[in-house]
Amino acid sequence: MPRPVAVKALTDFRIWLQYNDSTEGVVDLSDLAGRGVFAAWDDADFFSAVRLGSHGAIEWGDAIDVCPDAMYLRL
C-alpha cells in the first residue's frame, strides 16, 4: 500500500492527504467526529494539529490515530 507523505487539516472534519504514489485528495471524517475518542476533534485547534506519525499513521496527539490504508481507500 502507498504511504502518506503529507497531511493537512481542513474545515468540517476533513483532511487533505498526499501519498507517495502521487494520489492526493480530501477525506471527510465527519462520520467519526463527536464519537468516543473523536470527541476531542470538537476543539478546532486539536483537529488542526493533525500530523503523520513515525510509521505513517495519521495522528492527533498521543490518543488518536487513523489507519493510512483505510484513508487511502476512502480517497
XYZ file of C-alpha atoms in Angstrom:
75
model
C 0.000 0.000 0.000
C 1.202 3.553 -0.653
C 2.293 5.598 2.377
C 1.166 9.136 3.209
C 3.738 11.883 2.769
C 1.652 14.955 3.654
C -1.482 15.751 5.643
C -3.330 18.994 6.318
C -6.463 19.682 8.357
C -9.362 21.386 6.595
C -12.706 22.630 7.881
C -15.681 20.438 8.779
C -13.615 17.443 9.941
C -11.896 16.940 6.594
C -8.232 16.281 5.921
C -6.192 16.588 2.752
C -3.750 13.737 2.180
C -0.981 13.054 -0.300
C 0.578 9.611 -0.757
C 3.931 8.548 -2.180
C 2.277 7.289 -5.385
C 1.069 10.872 -6.117
C -2.509 10.088 -5.067
C -3.979 13.020 -3.173
C -7.355 14.250 -2.106
C -9.734 15.116 0.696
C -11.147 12.623 3.193
C -14.283 13.540 5.115
C -14.057 12.266 8.700
C -17.279 13.878 9.924
C -18.814 10.418 10.387
C -16.311 9.845 13.228
C -16.458 13.305 14.832
C -18.012 13.505 18.272
C -17.918 9.735 18.843
C -15.741 8.246 21.593
C -12.158 9.485 21.430
C -13.026 11.512 18.323
C -14.998 13.945 20.518
C -11.612 15.642 21.022
C -11.948 16.925 17.442
C -14.631 19.328 18.664
C -11.680 21.509 19.656
C -10.723 23.055 16.297
C -7.120 23.622 17.424
C -6.774 19.955 18.312
C -8.163 18.829 14.950
C -5.826 21.259 13.169
C -2.825 19.627 14.854
C -3.023 16.510 12.657
C 0.356 15.034 11.735
C 1.962 11.960 10.247
C 3.333 9.536 12.808
C 6.648 7.756 12.516
C 5.016 4.661 10.982
C 2.733 6.548 8.605
C -0.315 6.725 10.852
C -2.373 9.896 10.689
C -2.318 11.190 14.258
C -3.750 13.742 16.645
C -1.702 13.857 19.819
C -0.965 10.552 21.521
C -4.581 9.397 21.791
C -5.993 9.352 18.261
C -4.734 7.816 15.053
C -6.362 6.535 11.895
C -5.060 3.891 9.541
C -3.374 5.338 6.449
C -4.504 2.343 4.357
C -8.142 2.954 5.285
C -7.793 6.638 4.418
C -6.226 5.747 1.063
C -9.218 3.562 0.257
C -11.576 6.400 1.215
C -9.912 8.653 -1.353
